[in-house]
Amino acid sequence: MLGVVFVNEYVRRVKTKTFVLTTLLVPLAVVGIIGLVGGLISHSVESESERIRQDGIAVLDETGQAMSALREAAAADGEEYRLVEVFGPVERAKQAVLEGRQQALVVLPRGLVEESPAAPIAVYVKTKQSVLTERAWRSLILGAVREMRLARHELPPEALATLRERLAFDVIEVSEEGDRSGSIETSGAIGTAIAMAIFLFATIYGGSVMQAVMEEKSSRMAEIIVASVGAFELLLGKILAVSAMAATQVGAWLLLLLVGGVALGVAVGFSGFEGAVGTGAGEQAADQLPFDLPAVRWDVALLVVLMLPLGYLINASLFAALGAMHENPWEAQMSVTVAMLPMLLAIIVAQTMVFAPNGPLVAFGSFFPFTAPAILPARMLLADMPVWQVALSVALTVATTVGMVWLCGRIFRGSLLIYGKKLTWRELRQVIVAD
Amino acid sequence: MLEIDNVTKRYNGTLAVDGASFTARSGRILGLLGPNGAGKTSILRMVNNITKPDAGEVRLFGDVVGRATQHAIGYMPEERGLYKQMKVVDQLTYVARLKGLAKQDAKKAAGEWLAAVEAQDWRDKRPTELSRGMQQKVQFALALIHAPRLVILDEPFSGLDPINSVLMERVIAERKEAGAIIVFASHRMEQVEQLCDDICLIAAGRILIAGDLAQVKRQFGRNTVQLGFDGEGVFIDRLAAAGQVQVRRRGTGTAELQLLDDYQPDALLEAAQANVDSLHQFNASYPSLREIFLQTVGAAKDARQATEDGA
């Protein structure tokens, strides 16, 4: 009977126009939004830097010796900043910015090269600049000043080279199986990514689970159906069907994005940008990541594949239980906040684990069934967890998922036959313990 | 045979069904009668294995009801509806599948039942496009689609027009002829009286009367008399004042009286002939189910009140 319920619920949902439309249109919309936002940002940044290039940056050099070093640094940067030296009091130079004749004014205070200057290096602007522009200016100006300060000491070129050399820094963990150097940020990022994925799926599809449960009551079909099939089977069939629908939709999105990406890659490849696709670009991209990619840990990958659906199910059953407790959609929607809390906890633990990787919060998070799906894989990357601990955590999560669906089934069965009102706490307790 | 055997059910400490026993037989229609909140729906839910009795047993064809017996039962509950976004034919097929029919059989049965309730044209419609009466006929078909040996209908005619009522009555009669047990819960007395072979009267969770309808009526005796006459009806007021009759209905030259205590129809006939110009109707009959109902439930209530006061 579970199969009959599942097939009916699944086919019914997948055959709706809304499902087909959202499945097809969402990837387009996402790509469109990202493209639009990206395009707008890069356009405005470009037009801004273009304006700055045209107008030039005014430099008021109170030290009287920094201009050439700054020009040199600008040339080396390749950004072709047009630097215009201005003289006179700061107030007059600022007036030019205020009147829009100049986009930016850099003031290099007296004594900057020799000693700690009395005033900061200041850049006056007419309007707020992009964070990228600000960063470029900062590195350009500070770099030039640093070079001038070094030059004053007349250091031998070898000493300069030693000073400028970028050194590698690594934290290496020793273990029985050998040394390990994976960065802690990776674990935090993986934990957060899983927690966010669960949060995203559960919030997008939790509403569908809730609606599917409430539908039985609101359509007054519940009594006919539970006279044929157990409430637990009905509920499980519904939760699984909505989950399968979610998997179908997400799978279709990924497939569409993949096909779209490949098609785009081929198109770009044909129009002459060779090397944009293919392995070379991938390796390059990996080199540019802000953290080290650890060698793929297959045990962790497997665990993610197992825990992601469990994490979704455990949360979906919470939504289902809330749906069973309410008949009024408005009240049910309000109660969703409760279902959000465990997921928020998982995200918070994942985000804070980088600060205290060995702390009790992470240990707790890797066993607590509502956070374990996200925290356990991350913790496995952080530390050597004995197999029995991993097994215990997985077992706890599986048991809690089954327990949640069971509990929800009791509430569902008990509340199905109470029409037109919300369950009181007393009734809730009774429907859970009743035969 | 459906046997309700000394069944008790409590909800939140309230006694909903209190040691109820009765039986319903194949090829007969049992009317389960009772005021609102009497425990009818509680009993029907236990028969359907939706809830379980706290004490006692419900047996269907000798087996205690459970998951196995559910397929033999067709149920039209009082609180009923249809899935809003599902085609009529799909709803029928789905329920038939849940009741154990194979896919092809379920589809075939859906088609046949749509025809049986004259609903072929709505096959691909959704319930939002149907009138209330149409929806009710679909719900009726849902209860019968798997040819159940026990058919349970809770207030099946409420809100139905006479034409569709007749159609449903005909279908019920066919199922009865085919040997199904039919249990029909209602507080619409006339309909129960017309359709049922047996009745079971329930109030406050207790069975007050159960048995063959004709026998039950006989127990209550020929105590209702309809009169039609020309002339003055003052004698009726005299009899009523003397506590010998109770006036049920009265019009110009007509009256329906209930004889009280040992006052016999013969005595009333004599009194009428002596007092009116001409008597053209005198009809002594069994009480209507409605009267039996009011009398019995009223008496049970008084008795309960007395016990409670005494305690």
XYZ file of C-alpha atoms in Angstrom:
746
model
C 0.000 0.000 0.000
C 2.967 2.276 0.657
C 3.815 1.906 -3.037
C 0.310 2.911 -4.137
C 0.367 6.008 -1.920
C 3.864 6.911 -3.089
C 3.134 6.560 -6.803
C -0.127 8.480 -6.537
C 1.394 11.344 -4.565
C 4.487 11.519 -6.748
C 2.759 11.384 -10.136
C 0.170 13.901 -9.010
C 2.829 16.430 -8.068
C 5.177 15.876 -10.988
C 2.335 16.149 -13.522
C 1.304 19.652 -12.433
C 2.020 22.623 -14.680
C 3.701 24.445 -11.816
C 6.202 21.641 -11.350
C 7.097 21.487 -15.037
C 7.353 25.264 -15.317
C 9.474 25.772 -12.205
C 11.736 22.889 -13.203
C 12.372 24.420 -16.606
C 12.363 28.092 -15.728
C 14.248 28.266 -12.429
C 17.678 27.420 -13.923
C 17.081 30.014 -16.631
C 16.027 32.561 -14.039
C 19.021 31.791 -11.808
C 21.458 32.074 -14.716
C 19.673 35.217 -15.822
C 19.830 36.826 -12.389
C 23.475 35.925 -11.873
C 24.312 37.185 -15.357
C 22.357 40.389 -14.839
C 23.841 41.123 -11.420
C 27.358 40.207 -12.558
C 26.966 42.257 -15.705
C 25.652 45.295 -13.825
C 28.470 45.128 -11.273
C 31.218 44.721 -13.816
C 29.669 47.416 -16.002
C 29.517 49.945 -13.183
C 33.009 49.069 -11.963
C 34.331 49.421 -15.485
C 32.631 52.708 -16.186
C 33.845 54.015 -12.847
C 37.456 53.048 -13.458
C 37.115 54.386 -16.998
C 36.079 57.760 -15.618
C 38.960 57.698 -13.170
C 41.321 56.821 -16.003
C 40.063 59.754 -18.062
C 40.046 62.338 -15.306
C 43.189 61.019 -13.666
C 43.928 60.922 -9.970
C 45.206 64.095 -8.411
C 48.169 63.613 -6.126
C 49.210 66.247 -3.600
C 52.681 65.168 -2.620
C 53.643 67.017 0.570
C 56.813 64.896 0.870
C 58.066 66.278 -2.425
C 59.719 62.984 -3.403
C 57.009 60.339 -3.782
C 55.619 61.200 -7.214
C 58.091 59.267 -9.332
C 57.885 56.153 -7.136
C 54.091 56.294 -7.365
C 54.227 56.661 -11.170
C 56.582 53.697 -11.354
C 54.305 51.538 -9.203
C 51.283 52.564 -11.299
C 53.067 51.642 -14.494
C 54.130 48.289 -13.008
C 50.518 47.631 -11.989
C 49.517 47.885 -15.649
C 46.317 49.711 -14.708
C 47.484 52.855 -16.457
C 46.444 55.200 -13.745
C 46.923 58.689 -14.999
C 48.405 60.492 -12.046
C 48.257 64.276 -12.090
C 50.405 66.096 -9.633
C 48.755 69.090 -7.969
C 50.207 71.716 -5.664
C 49.034 74.196 -3.088
C 46.939 73.880 0.022
C 44.839 70.726 0.542
C 41.604 72.728 0.727
C 42.030 74.084 -2.784
C 42.806 70.634 -4.175
C 39.702 69.252 -2.432
C 37.628 71.983 -4.078
C 38.467 70.430 -7.468
C 37.084 67.097 -6.297
C 33.998 68.769 -4.879
C 33.343 70.533 -8.171
C 33.787 67.268 -10.068
C 36.841 68.324 -12.021
C 38.716 65.474 -10.411
C 37.406 62.099 -9.288
C 39.973 61.476 -6.576
C 42.675 63.288 -4.655
C 45.516 61.484 -2.881
C 47.281 63.415 -0.138
C 50.672 62.057 0.887
C 51.482 63.764 4.238
C 54.790 65.347 5.072
C 57.395 63.003 6.577
C 55.727 59.918 5.144
C 58.942 58.386 3.885
C 61.217 59.201 6.826
C 59.080 58.764 9.914
C 55.588 58.058 11.165
C 53.558 60.851 9.550
C 51.382 63.180 11.612
C 48.388 62.636 9.328
C 47.164 59.491 7.541
C 47.537 58.964 3.820
C 44.194 60.303 2.649
C 42.209 59.756 -0.542
C 39.381 62.242 -1.090
C 36.584 61.160 -3.400
C 33.378 62.761 -4.685
C 31.365 59.533 -4.369
C 31.846 56.191 -2.671
C 34.090 53.907 -4.693
C 33.810 50.176 -5.287
C 35.577 48.025 -2.766
C 37.716 46.753 -5.665
C 38.874 50.254 -6.575
C 39.666 51.020 -2.953
C 41.699 47.831 -2.655
C 43.649 48.647 -5.843
C 44.467 52.148 -4.582
C 45.502 50.902 -1.181
C 47.898 48.294 -2.587
C 49.289 50.734 -5.157
C 49.983 53.571 -2.715
C 51.121 51.492 0.270
C 53.363 49.431 -2.044
C 54.992 52.571 -3.442
C 55.563 54.050 0.034
C 57.041 50.784 1.285
C 59.479 50.686 -1.646
C 60.538 54.293 -1.007
C 61.100 53.581 2.677
C 63.191 50.508 1.843
C 65.197 52.445 -0.756
C 66.180 55.035 1.857
C 68.154 52.355 3.748
C 70.154 51.525 0.631
C 69.867 47.797 1.218
C 71.767 45.395 -1.046
C 69.515 43.871 -3.778
C 69.825 40.402 -2.167
C 68.406 41.744 1.072
C 65.529 43.338 -0.848
C 64.833 40.075 -2.636
C 64.827 38.197 0.686
C 62.398 40.701 2.145
C 60.066 40.538 -0.848
C 59.986 36.765 -1.054
C 56.570 35.195 -0.342
C 56.939 32.374 2.132
C 54.751 29.287 2.386
C 53.038 28.617 5.685
C 51.443 25.307 6.560
C 49.888 23.720 9.647
C 50.515 20.005 9.513
C 48.761 17.479 11.624
C 50.735 14.378 12.607
C 48.930 11.075 12.813
C 49.662 7.375 12.744
C 48.947 7.229 8.999
C 51.279 10.096 8.248
C 51.165 13.868 8.068
C 48.084 15.766 6.958
C 47.942 19.353 5.935
C 44.290 20.008 4.973
C 43.251 23.454 6.093
C 40.666 23.907 8.769
C 38.732 26.316 6.579
C 37.953 23.430 4.222
C 36.169 21.529 6.973
C 34.259 24.590 8.026
C 33.320 25.301 4.411
C 32.158 21.732 3.804
C 30.102 21.674 7.007
C 28.522 25.017 6.131
C 27.831 23.930 2.552
C 26.002 20.783 3.681
C 24.105 22.665 6.376
C 23.087 25.290 3.825
C 22.065 22.636 1.282
C 19.861 20.924 3.861
C 18.439 24.269 4.909
C 17.708 25.193 1.314
C 16.051 21.887 0.371
C 14.114 21.635 3.607
C 12.770 25.165 3.366
C 11.928 24.925 -0.343
C 10.260 21.532 -0.082
C 9.252 21.529 3.607
C 6.279 23.643 2.622
C 5.226 20.974 0.105
C 5.504 18.270 2.761
C 3.403 20.360 5.104
C 0.797 21.041 2.438
C 0.675 17.350 1.491
C -0.096 16.453 5.099
C -2.617 19.229 5.601
C -4.362 18.336 2.355
C -5.674 15.074 3.829
C -7.449 16.970 6.558
C -8.546 19.989 4.598
C -9.928 17.864 1.749
C -11.703 15.597 4.268
C -10.278 12.523 2.539
C -8.311 11.413 5.586
C -10.977 9.173 7.038
C -11.548 7.283 3.791
C -7.821 6.806 3.264
C -6.949 5.652 6.797
C -9.834 3.198 6.576
C -7.730 1.528 3.863
C -4.108 2.165 4.791
C -2.310 2.881 8.058
C -1.661 6.523 8.940
C 2.057 5.777 9.192
C 2.190 4.329 5.665
C 0.148 7.227 4.317
C 2.483 9.742 5.925
C 5.652 7.956 4.895
C 4.333 7.639 1.337
C 3.634 11.363 1.263
C 7.002 12.400 2.694
C 8.868 10.074 0.334
C 6.836 11.233 -2.670
C 7.546 14.911 -1.983
C 11.223 14.016 -1.415
C 11.313 12.143 -4.710
C 9.703 15.135 -6.377
C 12.377 17.367 -4.829
C 15.117 15.012 -6.016
C 13.593 14.963 -9.510
C 13.481 18.723 -9.645
C 16.966 19.317 -8.243
C 18.318 16.564 -10.508
C 16.678 18.202 -13.519
C 18.122 21.583 -12.535
C 21.628 20.176 -12.206
C 21.258 18.375 -15.526
C 19.985 21.514 -17.250
C 22.785 23.619 -15.796
C 25.328 20.988 -16.819
C 23.949 20.758 -20.358
C 23.727 24.545 -20.522
C 27.264 24.883 -19.188
C 28.673 22.395 -21.686
C 26.757 24.052 -24.524
C 28.062 27.442 -23.459
C 31.586 26.043 -23.110
C 31.425 24.583 -26.618
C 30.115 27.853 -28.021
C 32.836 29.842 -26.267
C 35.434 27.276 -27.401
C 34.345 27.634 -31.042
C 34.527 31.403 -30.963
C 38.206 31.254 -30.246
C 38.710 31.282 -26.503
C 40.544 28.004 -26.376
C 41.650 26.950 -22.979
C 38.614 28.447 -21.284
C 37.237 24.932 -21.064
C 39.106 21.718 -20.582
C 41.354 20.420 -17.891
C 43.853 23.235 -18.045
C 41.331 25.803 -16.922
C 40.090 23.507 -14.165
C 43.545 23.045 -12.703
C 44.166 26.717 -12.931
C 40.926 27.419 -11.101
C 41.895 24.950 -8.381
C 45.220 26.707 -7.949
C 43.452 29.985 -7.437
C 41.130 28.783 -4.649
C 41.716 30.571 -1.348
C 42.145 27.214 0.423
C 43.858 23.941 -0.343
C 41.679 21.270 -1.848
C 42.388 18.135 0.127
C 42.676 14.856 -1.708
C 39.120 13.492 -2.088
C 38.227 11.465 0.974
C 35.910 8.792 -0.357
C 34.658 7.813 3.070
C 33.581 11.395 3.698
C 32.016 11.716 0.243
C 30.028 8.540 0.841
C 28.907 9.843 4.207
C 27.729 13.103 2.625
C 25.681 11.167 0.075
C 24.090 9.199 2.932
C 23.615 12.043 5.384
C 22.251 14.680 3.020
C 18.959 12.820 2.406
C 18.732 11.901 6.087
C 19.226 15.519 7.063
C 16.498 16.485 4.648
C 14.108 13.758 5.851
C 14.561 14.513 9.529
C 13.646 18.127 8.879
C 10.868 17.293 6.440
C 9.234 15.116 9.111
C 9.272 18.122 11.441
C 7.384 20.084 8.798
C 4.993 17.157 8.398
C 4.345 17.013 12.149
C 3.583 20.729 12.192
C 1.262 20.259 9.237
C -0.533 17.485 11.086
C -1.013 19.668 14.141
C -2.649 22.546 12.340
C -5.614 22.847 10.071
C -5.344 26.539 9.366
C -2.602 27.134 6.747
C -1.818 30.521 8.226
C -1.122 29.112 11.683
C 0.886 26.267 10.203
C 3.043 28.742 8.314
C 3.710 30.647 11.539
C 4.855 27.478 13.264
C 7.481 26.856 10.587
C 9.880 28.993 12.617
C 10.114 26.073 15.033
C 11.207 23.763 12.220
C 13.899 26.252 11.199
C 15.673 26.239 14.563
C 17.554 22.905 14.280
C 18.743 23.855 10.811
C 19.951 27.244 12.018
C 21.788 25.476 14.829
C 23.577 23.302 12.261
C 24.625 26.335 10.242
C 25.873 28.149 13.347
C 27.877 25.151 14.560
C 29.382 24.693 11.080
C 30.358 28.342 10.896
C 31.916 28.438 14.355
C 33.768 25.128 14.123
C 36.862 26.808 12.661
C 37.361 28.706 15.942
C 37.156 25.709 18.237
C 37.591 22.553 16.154
C 38.113 20.362 19.206
C 35.499 22.039 21.357
C 32.434 20.406 22.862
C 30.060 22.195 20.449
C 31.524 20.409 17.422
C 31.589 17.076 19.248
C 27.961 17.592 20.270
C 27.030 18.724 16.763
C 28.499 15.598 15.211
C 26.235 13.376 17.322
C 23.074 15.470 17.692
C 20.807 14.018 14.982
C 19.530 17.375 13.741
C 23.041 18.742 13.147
C 25.000 15.526 12.523
C 24.226 15.369 8.765
C 26.211 18.598 8.314
C 28.735 18.434 11.159
C 29.790 14.778 11.053
C 31.413 14.841 7.572
C 33.126 18.135 8.431
C 34.439 16.765 11.716
C 35.766 13.663 9.975
C 37.985 15.952 7.905
C 39.102 17.771 11.037
C 40.031 14.900 13.259
C 40.469 11.176 13.303
C 37.127 9.863 14.412
C 37.038 6.206 15.447
C 34.781 4.164 13.185
C 32.471 3.344 16.066
C 31.820 7.037 16.671
C 30.908 7.611 13.029
C 28.710 4.512 13.118
C 27.045 5.691 16.319
C 26.329 9.111 14.877
C 24.858 7.635 11.674
C 22.814 5.147 13.717
C 21.481 7.937 15.935
C 20.499 9.981 12.900
C 18.769 7.045 11.212
C 16.963 6.136 14.445
C 15.859 9.723 14.993
C 14.633 10.032 11.402
C 12.546 6.877 11.769
C 11.432 8.033 15.213
C 10.404 11.433 13.857
C 8.362 9.884 11.056
C 6.774 7.504 13.572
C 5.977 10.314 16.012
C 4.639 12.384 13.185
C 2.518 9.399 12.118
C 0.972 9.252 15.599
C 0.196 12.963 15.569
C -1.119 12.643 12.027
C -3.389 9.710 12.887
C -4.651 11.343 16.063
C -5.235 14.735 14.540
C -6.744 13.534 11.262
C -10.048 12.910 12.938
C -10.135 16.124 14.906
C -11.594 18.605 12.474
C -11.771 22.329 12.447
C -9.370 23.104 15.251
C -5.758 23.165 16.287
C -4.496 20.419 18.582
C -4.039 21.438 22.196
C -0.921 20.256 24.041
C -3.079 17.896 26.062
C -4.571 16.356 22.919
C -1.131 16.173 21.359
C 0.186 14.144 24.278
C -2.853 11.907 24.130
C -2.644 11.175 20.415
C 1.025 10.269 20.801
C 0.505 7.811 23.643
C -2.908 6.474 22.532
C -3.398 3.061 20.943
C -21.975 -10.921 10.043
C -20.668 -7.834 11.799
C -20.576 -8.182 15.553
C -20.047 -5.340 17.955
C -19.335 -7.144 21.197
C -19.397 -5.197 24.449
C -17.270 -2.404 23.000
C -16.082 0.537 25.084
C -14.154 3.573 23.860
C -12.947 6.615 25.753
C -11.581 9.886 24.357
C -9.707 12.157 26.728
C -11.462 10.520 29.656
C -14.944 10.950 28.148
C -16.889 7.774 27.589
C -17.852 7.827 23.905
C -19.051 4.227 23.637
C -20.136 2.337 26.719
C -20.338 -1.447 26.476
C -22.158 -1.433 23.140
C -23.270 -4.701 21.529
C -25.239 -5.333 18.345
C -24.981 -7.311 15.128
C -25.564 -6.557 11.453
C -26.335 -9.363 9.030
C -25.636 -10.058 5.379
C -28.352 -9.023 2.967
C -29.895 -6.639 5.466
C -29.696 -2.938 6.145
C -29.044 -1.838 9.699
C -29.929 1.701 10.677
C -27.682 3.137 13.362
C -29.694 5.911 14.931
C -28.785 8.407 17.539
C -28.584 12.099 18.339
C -25.421 14.048 17.577
C -22.525 12.918 19.752
C -24.216 9.622 20.643
C -21.201 7.556 19.616
C -22.231 6.467 16.092
C -19.099 7.732 14.385
C -16.915 6.332 17.184
C -18.355 2.875 16.560
C -17.965 3.169 12.782
C -14.324 4.186 13.152
C -13.623 1.134 15.267
C -15.314 -1.086 12.683
C -13.016 0.476 10.071
C -9.960 -0.157 12.241
C -9.198 3.564 12.298
C -9.301 3.456 16.106
C -9.253 0.482 18.430
C -11.745 -0.275 21.223
C -10.508 0.167 24.809
C -12.468 -2.933 25.724
C -14.574 -5.471 23.841
C -14.239 -6.692 20.260
C -15.471 -5.881 16.787
C -15.673 -8.940 14.541
C -16.383 -9.136 10.838
C -17.277 -12.576 9.448
C -15.795 -14.051 12.628
C -12.435 -12.255 12.498
C -11.471 -9.449 14.819
C -11.245 -6.325 12.620
C -7.766 -5.172 11.643
C -5.744 -4.388 8.573
C -6.918 -7.635 6.931
C -10.624 -6.776 7.166
C -10.264 -3.227 5.842
C -10.412 -4.336 2.214
C -13.822 -5.926 2.816
C -15.295 -2.629 4.014
C -16.533 0.354 2.062
C -16.887 3.506 4.121
C -18.543 6.814 3.417
C -17.762 8.926 6.485
C -19.819 11.868 7.648
C -16.819 14.222 7.367
C -16.028 13.644 3.717
C -14.531 15.366 0.752
C -12.411 14.799 -2.315
C -8.866 15.776 -3.227
C -9.263 19.224 -4.732
C -6.654 18.921 -7.457
C -7.321 15.367 -8.608
C -9.524 14.218 -11.477
C -12.620 12.306 -10.426
C -11.542 9.145 -12.236
C -8.104 9.269 -10.577
C -9.633 9.583 -7.122
C -11.760 6.503 -7.753
C -8.816 4.526 -9.110
C -6.581 5.554 -6.206
C -9.051 4.492 -3.520
C -9.769 1.237 -5.372
C -6.025 0.536 -5.433
C -5.777 1.257 -1.708
C -8.618 -1.187 -1.182
C -6.524 -3.878 -2.819
C -7.647 -3.872 -6.471
C -5.000 -4.410 -9.149
C -4.311 -1.438 -11.406
C -6.348 -2.631 -14.400
C -9.254 -3.763 -12.208
C -9.222 -0.435 -10.396
C -9.448 1.472 -13.686
C -12.248 -0.742 -14.924
C -14.159 -0.412 -11.646
C -13.750 3.374 -11.758
C -15.379 3.456 -15.186
C -18.213 1.182 -14.110
C -18.973 3.152 -10.984
C -18.921 6.463 -12.800
C -21.624 4.973 -15.009
C -23.514 3.534 -12.037
C -23.876 6.945 -10.397
C -24.487 8.620 -13.783
C -21.237 10.577 -13.608
C -19.398 9.546 -16.794
C -19.314 13.142 -18.004
C -17.295 14.331 -15.006
C -14.638 11.677 -15.320
C -11.855 14.166 -16.104
C -13.231 17.018 -14.024
C -11.814 18.164 -10.728
C -14.044 18.418 -7.631
C -13.929 22.217 -7.698
C -15.906 22.038 -10.947
C -18.611 19.814 -9.462
C -21.740 20.724 -7.539
C -22.123 19.426 -4.007
C -24.570 16.758 -5.078
C -22.205 15.534 -7.788
C -19.358 15.358 -5.299
C -21.550 13.348 -2.982
C -22.275 10.802 -5.693
C -18.541 10.440 -6.328
C -17.980 9.912 -2.578
C -20.713 7.307 -2.643
C -18.968 5.529 -5.519
C -15.677 5.678 -3.564
C -17.288 3.624 -0.798
C -18.578 0.952 -3.174
C -15.940 0.731 -5.880
C -14.273 -2.427 -4.566
C -17.579 -4.308 -4.106
C -17.210 -4.460 -0.308
C -19.076 -7.097 1.707
C -19.716 -4.510 4.406
C -20.932 -1.073 3.324
C -20.935 1.687 5.930
C -22.684 4.935 5.076
C -22.660 7.782 7.580
C -25.411 10.299 6.786
C -25.239 9.435 3.066
C -28.252 11.491 2.005
C -27.557 14.756 3.787
C -28.000 17.611 1.347
C -28.934 15.401 -1.591
C -31.834 16.193 -3.929
C -34.693 13.640 -4.268
C -33.613 12.383 -7.714
C -30.121 11.536 -6.559
C -31.454 10.137 -3.287
C -33.562 7.698 -5.269
C -30.543 6.735 -7.361
C -28.506 6.071 -4.243
C -31.302 4.115 -2.598
C -31.514 1.932 -5.696
C -27.786 1.222 -5.588
C -27.969 0.425 -1.872
C -30.831 -1.979 -2.540
C -28.750 -3.689 -5.231
C -25.844 -4.185 -2.820
C -28.267 -5.577 -0.279
C -29.629 -8.038 -2.835
C -26.048 -9.024 -3.626
C -25.681 -10.063 0.019
C -23.671 -7.204 1.470
C -24.098 -6.047 5.051
C -25.219 -2.444 4.988
C -24.882 -0.155 7.977
C -26.496 3.182 7.620
C -25.978 5.847 10.287
C -28.348 8.759 10.385
C -30.637 10.895 12.411
C -33.078 11.225 9.482
C -35.805 8.989 10.838
C -38.088 8.766 7.778
C -35.273 7.535 5.597
C -34.111 4.962 8.117
C -37.682 3.794 8.531
C -38.097 3.367 4.781
C -34.822 1.604 4.099
C -33.783 -0.389 7.113
C -34.526 -3.938 8.130
C -32.908 -3.618 11.540
C -32.311 -0.670 13.779
C -29.965 0.102 16.573
C -30.701 3.116 18.696
C -27.800 4.682 20.516
C -27.569 7.628 22.914
C -24.737 8.799 25.134
C -22.635 5.809 24.036
C -25.194 3.201 25.080
C -27.341 0.987 22.915
C -30.964 1.593 23.925
C -32.767 -0.622 21.431
C -31.440 -3.054 18.847
C -33.226 -5.486 16.601
C -35.639 -6.063 13.730
C -37.437 -2.817 12.953
C -40.906 -4.410 12.722
C -40.439 -6.191 16.040
C -39.229 -3.071 17.743
C -42.311 -1.234 16.530
C -44.554 -4.002 17.752
C -42.997 -3.763 21.189
C -44.179 -0.197 21.334
C -47.742 -1.256 20.390
C -50.416 0.363 18.225
C -50.482 3.523 20.235
C -50.759 6.182 17.548
C -54.138 7.172 16.178
C -54.939 9.490 13.274
C -58.396 11.025 13.273
C -60.363 12.736 10.494
C -63.757 14.216 11.378
C -66.370 16.951 10.932
C -67.503 18.850 14.007
C -66.078 20.044 17.276
C -62.819 18.575 18.586
C -63.271 19.722 22.179
C -63.351 16.124 23.388
C -59.642 15.844 22.481
C -58.779 18.597 24.932
C -60.751 16.768 27.606
C -58.862 13.515 26.972
C -55.542 15.320 26.958
C -56.384 17.095 30.216
C -57.274 13.737 31.742
C -53.854 12.430 30.745
C -55.253 9.748 28.440
C -53.825 11.018 25.167
C -51.076 13.307 24.030
C -51.686 15.480 20.970
C -48.967 15.040 18.362
C -50.492 17.106 15.551
C -53.732 18.941 15.181
C -55.582 20.749 12.415
C -59.156 21.615 11.490
C -60.905 18.231 11.541
C -57.647 16.264 11.838
C -55.511 15.105 14.756
C -52.769 12.645 15.536
C -52.893 11.360 19.070
C -50.676 9.160 21.121
C -52.478 6.926 23.575
C -51.034 7.088 27.049
C -50.822 4.333 29.644
C -53.595 1.809 29.175
C -55.999 3.911 27.201
C -57.133 1.651 24.359
C -57.948 2.545 20.716
C -61.496 1.200 21.229
C -62.145 3.707 23.988
C -60.903 6.558 21.818
C -63.104 5.389 18.936
C -66.152 5.453 21.211
C -65.304 8.879 22.550
C -64.818 10.237 19.045
C -68.076 8.810 17.677
C -69.972 10.242 20.629
C -68.564 13.761 20.185
C -68.176 14.581 16.483
C -70.750 15.051 13.715
C -69.157 12.449 11.467
C -65.947 10.448 11.774
C -64.407 9.608 8.406
C -60.909 8.503 9.454
C -59.763 6.406 12.365
C -56.383 4.831 11.916
C -54.585 3.107 14.800
C -50.956 2.360 13.889
C -47.517 1.575 15.242
C -45.540 4.574 16.399
C -43.179 6.171 13.908
C -39.494 5.664 14.403
C -39.290 9.309 15.263
C -41.625 8.765 18.210
C -39.785 5.703 19.388
C -36.577 7.652 19.145
C -37.847 10.659 21.077
C -39.497 8.494 23.698
C -36.560 6.189 24.289
C -33.846 8.815 24.195
C -35.937 11.056 26.449
C -36.523 8.243 28.926
C -32.835 7.307 28.932
C -31.918 10.908 29.567
C -34.363 11.163 32.474
C -33.002 7.950 33.930
C -29.447 9.189 33.649
C -30.419 12.483 35.202
C -32.069 10.645 38.094
C -29.001 8.478 38.715
C -26.722 11.492 38.603
C -28.995 13.441 40.962
C -29.169 10.453 43.275
C -25.402 10.139 43.282
